[in-house]
One Martini backbone bead per residue (centre of mass of N, CA, C, O) as a GRO file, in nm:
protein
  135
    1UNK     BB    1  -0.099   6.896  12.414
    2UNK     BB    2  -0.266   7.228  12.402
    3UNK     BB    3  -0.133   7.460  12.584
    4UNK     BB    4  -0.232   7.765  12.755
    5UNK     BB    5  -0.179   8.058  12.873
    6UNK     BB    6  -0.341   8.256  13.061
    7UNK     BB    7  -0.398   8.548  12.871
    8UNK     BB    8  -0.263   8.422  12.611
    9UNK     BB    9  -0.100   8.344  12.279
   10UNK     BB   10   0.116   8.162  12.422
   11UNK     BB   11   0.251   7.880  12.440
   12UNK     BB   12   0.331   7.635  12.645
   13UNK     BB   13   0.655   7.489  12.678
   14UNK     BB   14   0.732   7.378  12.943
   15UNK     BB   15   0.963   7.243  13.169
   16UNK     BB   16   1.200   7.192  12.936
   17UNK     BB   17   1.227   7.484  12.891
   18UNK     BB   18   1.404   7.767  12.815
   19UNK     BB   19   1.480   8.102  12.967
   20UNK     BB   20   1.758   8.133  12.832
   21UNK     BB   21   1.942   8.338  12.618
   22UNK     BB   22   2.187   8.134  12.563
   23UNK     BB   23   1.986   7.956  12.353
   24UNK     BB   24   2.013   8.200  12.171
   25UNK     BB   25   2.024   8.441  11.929
   26UNK     BB   26   2.211   8.720  11.939
   27UNK     BB   27   2.086   9.054  11.862
   28UNK     BB   28   2.241   9.393  11.813
   29UNK     BB   29   2.161   9.444  11.503
   30UNK     BB   30   1.983   9.494  11.214
   31UNK     BB   31   2.202   9.354  11.024
   32UNK     BB   32   2.149   9.061  11.198
   33UNK     BB   33   1.842   8.969  11.080
   34UNK     BB   34   1.902   8.717  10.976
   35UNK     BB   35   1.852   8.401  10.931
   36UNK     BB   36   1.817   8.155  11.195
   37UNK     BB   37   1.916   7.819  11.178
   38UNK     BB   38   1.811   7.482  11.305
   39UNK     BB   39   1.781   7.309  11.072
   40UNK     BB   40   1.424   7.329  11.028
   41UNK     BB   41   1.455   7.545  11.260
   42UNK     BB   42   1.404   7.841  11.387
   43UNK     BB   43   1.555   8.035  11.591
   44UNK     BB   44   1.572   8.203  11.854
   45UNK     BB   45   1.586   8.536  11.970
   46UNK     BB   46   1.791   8.800  12.125
   47UNK     BB   47   1.719   9.136  12.263
   48UNK     BB   48   1.778   9.513  12.334
   49UNK     BB   49   1.719   9.644  12.066
   50UNK     BB   50   1.506   9.886  11.967
   51UNK     BB   51   1.508   9.864  11.656
   52UNK     BB   52   1.444   9.564  11.635
   53UNK     BB   53   1.180   9.561  11.790
   54UNK     BB   54   1.026   9.769  11.622
   55UNK     BB   55   1.053   9.630  11.347
   56UNK     BB   56   0.917   9.367  11.421
   57UNK     BB   57   0.642   9.488  11.500
   58UNK     BB   58   0.579   9.662  11.242
   59UNK     BB   59   0.576   9.417  11.038
   60UNK     BB   60   0.299   9.317  11.211
   61UNK     BB   61   0.130   9.573  11.326
   62UNK     BB   62   0.241   9.631  11.602
   63UNK     BB   63   0.171   9.771  11.926
   64UNK     BB   64   0.223   9.930  12.199
   65UNK     BB   65   0.137   9.798  12.535
   66UNK     BB   66  -0.107   9.757  12.801
   67UNK     BB   67  -0.260   9.691  13.099
   68UNK     BB   68  -0.519   9.786  13.245
   69UNK     BB   69  -0.427   9.866  13.582
   70UNK     BB   70  -0.093   9.805  13.590
   71UNK     BB   71  -0.018  10.053  13.712
   72UNK     BB   72   0.253  10.223  13.910
   73UNK     BB   73   0.283  10.535  13.965
   74UNK     BB   74   0.280  10.564  13.631
   75UNK     BB   75   0.398  10.283  13.583
   76UNK     BB   76   0.475  10.034  13.397
   77UNK     BB   77   0.428   9.665  13.414
   78UNK     BB   78   0.282   9.575  13.142
   79UNK     BB   79   0.403   9.431  12.847
   80UNK     BB   80   0.286   9.472  12.508
   81UNK     BB   81   0.132   9.359  12.204
   82UNK     BB   82  -0.074   9.485  11.940
   83UNK     BB   83  -0.235   9.275  11.733
   84UNK     BB   84  -0.392   9.232  11.461
   85UNK     BB   85  -0.678   9.033  11.535
   86UNK     BB   86  -0.627   8.986  11.885
   87UNK     BB   87  -0.801   9.151  12.096
   88UNK     BB   88  -0.690   9.461  12.190
   89UNK     BB   89  -0.926   9.592  12.364
   90UNK     BB   90  -0.772   9.522  12.649
   91UNK     BB   91  -0.568   9.727  12.554
   92UNK     BB   92  -0.326   9.987  12.611
   93UNK     BB   93  -0.193  10.229  12.455
   94UNK     BB   94   0.150  10.316  12.385
   95UNK     BB   95   0.445  10.452  12.365
   96UNK     BB   96   0.765  10.383  12.288
   97UNK     BB   97   0.908  10.538  12.516
   98UNK     BB   98   0.749  10.407  12.749
   99UNK     BB   99   0.812  10.112  12.683
  100UNK     BB  100   1.131  10.137  12.686
  101UNK     BB  101   1.164  10.244  12.972
  102UNK     BB  102   1.063   9.983  13.106
  103UNK     BB  103   1.250   9.783  12.968
  104UNK     BB  104   1.514   9.913  13.083
  105UNK     BB  105   1.450   9.927  13.388
  106UNK     BB  106   1.407   9.592  13.385
  107UNK     BB  107   1.617   9.444  13.202
  108UNK     BB  108   1.509   9.329  12.938
  109UNK     BB  109   1.434   9.063  12.717
  110UNK     BB  110   1.389   8.989  12.365
  111UNK     BB  111   1.208   8.721  12.255
  112UNK     BB  112   1.222   8.579  11.916
  113UNK     BB  113   1.054   8.521  11.598
  114UNK     BB  114   1.045   8.552  11.255
  115UNK     BB  115   1.003   8.244  11.162
  116UNK     BB  116   0.871   7.972  11.065
  117UNK     BB  117   0.932   7.666  10.932
  118UNK     BB  118   0.735   7.750  10.675
  119UNK     BB  119   0.809   8.086  10.644
  120UNK     BB  120   0.624   8.227  10.818
  121UNK     BB  121   0.534   8.460  11.014
  122UNK     BB  122   0.617   8.538  11.350
  123UNK     BB  123   0.474   8.628  11.687
  124UNK     BB  124   0.685   8.537  11.865
  125UNK     BB  125   0.707   8.644  12.214
  126UNK     BB  126   0.929   8.752  12.492
  127UNK     BB  127   0.967   8.873  12.817
  128UNK     BB  128   1.283   8.883  12.998
  129UNK     BB  129   1.466   8.808  13.264
  130UNK     BB  130   1.762   8.784  13.370
  131UNK     BB  131   1.980   8.566  13.481
  132UNK     BB  132   2.258   8.505  13.650
  133UNK     BB  133   2.401   8.343  13.408
  134UNK     BB  134   2.356   8.606  13.199
  135UNK     BB  135   2.544   8.844  13.337
   0.00000   0.00000   0.00000
């Protein structure tokens, strides 16, 4: 069954999937962005490095964004990327400084995949809060 989480373009991974960054390849500098493969499937990666996140998004034409009305006292609450051709009309563009300020304030991790198993670019990404075991 192909389930999708409501309001997202990211498939639901199911109850057996891990939300822990410890099962991903941690990338801390742009120089380490070489392909990381596990068998025939490219592993997901996780980073907090602003340069890596920005380069990943810009290679896909994605821009930092938020959901209109999700701000709280002028602070962003919902961080998204607006990918070309994916109906970003419902998203409000924000600048990178504002996006990263919220990312850092909430101590988020950026989980992403660079390429799909067939070698084509992947837009898979997720922002996660670290769990106790990851600190």
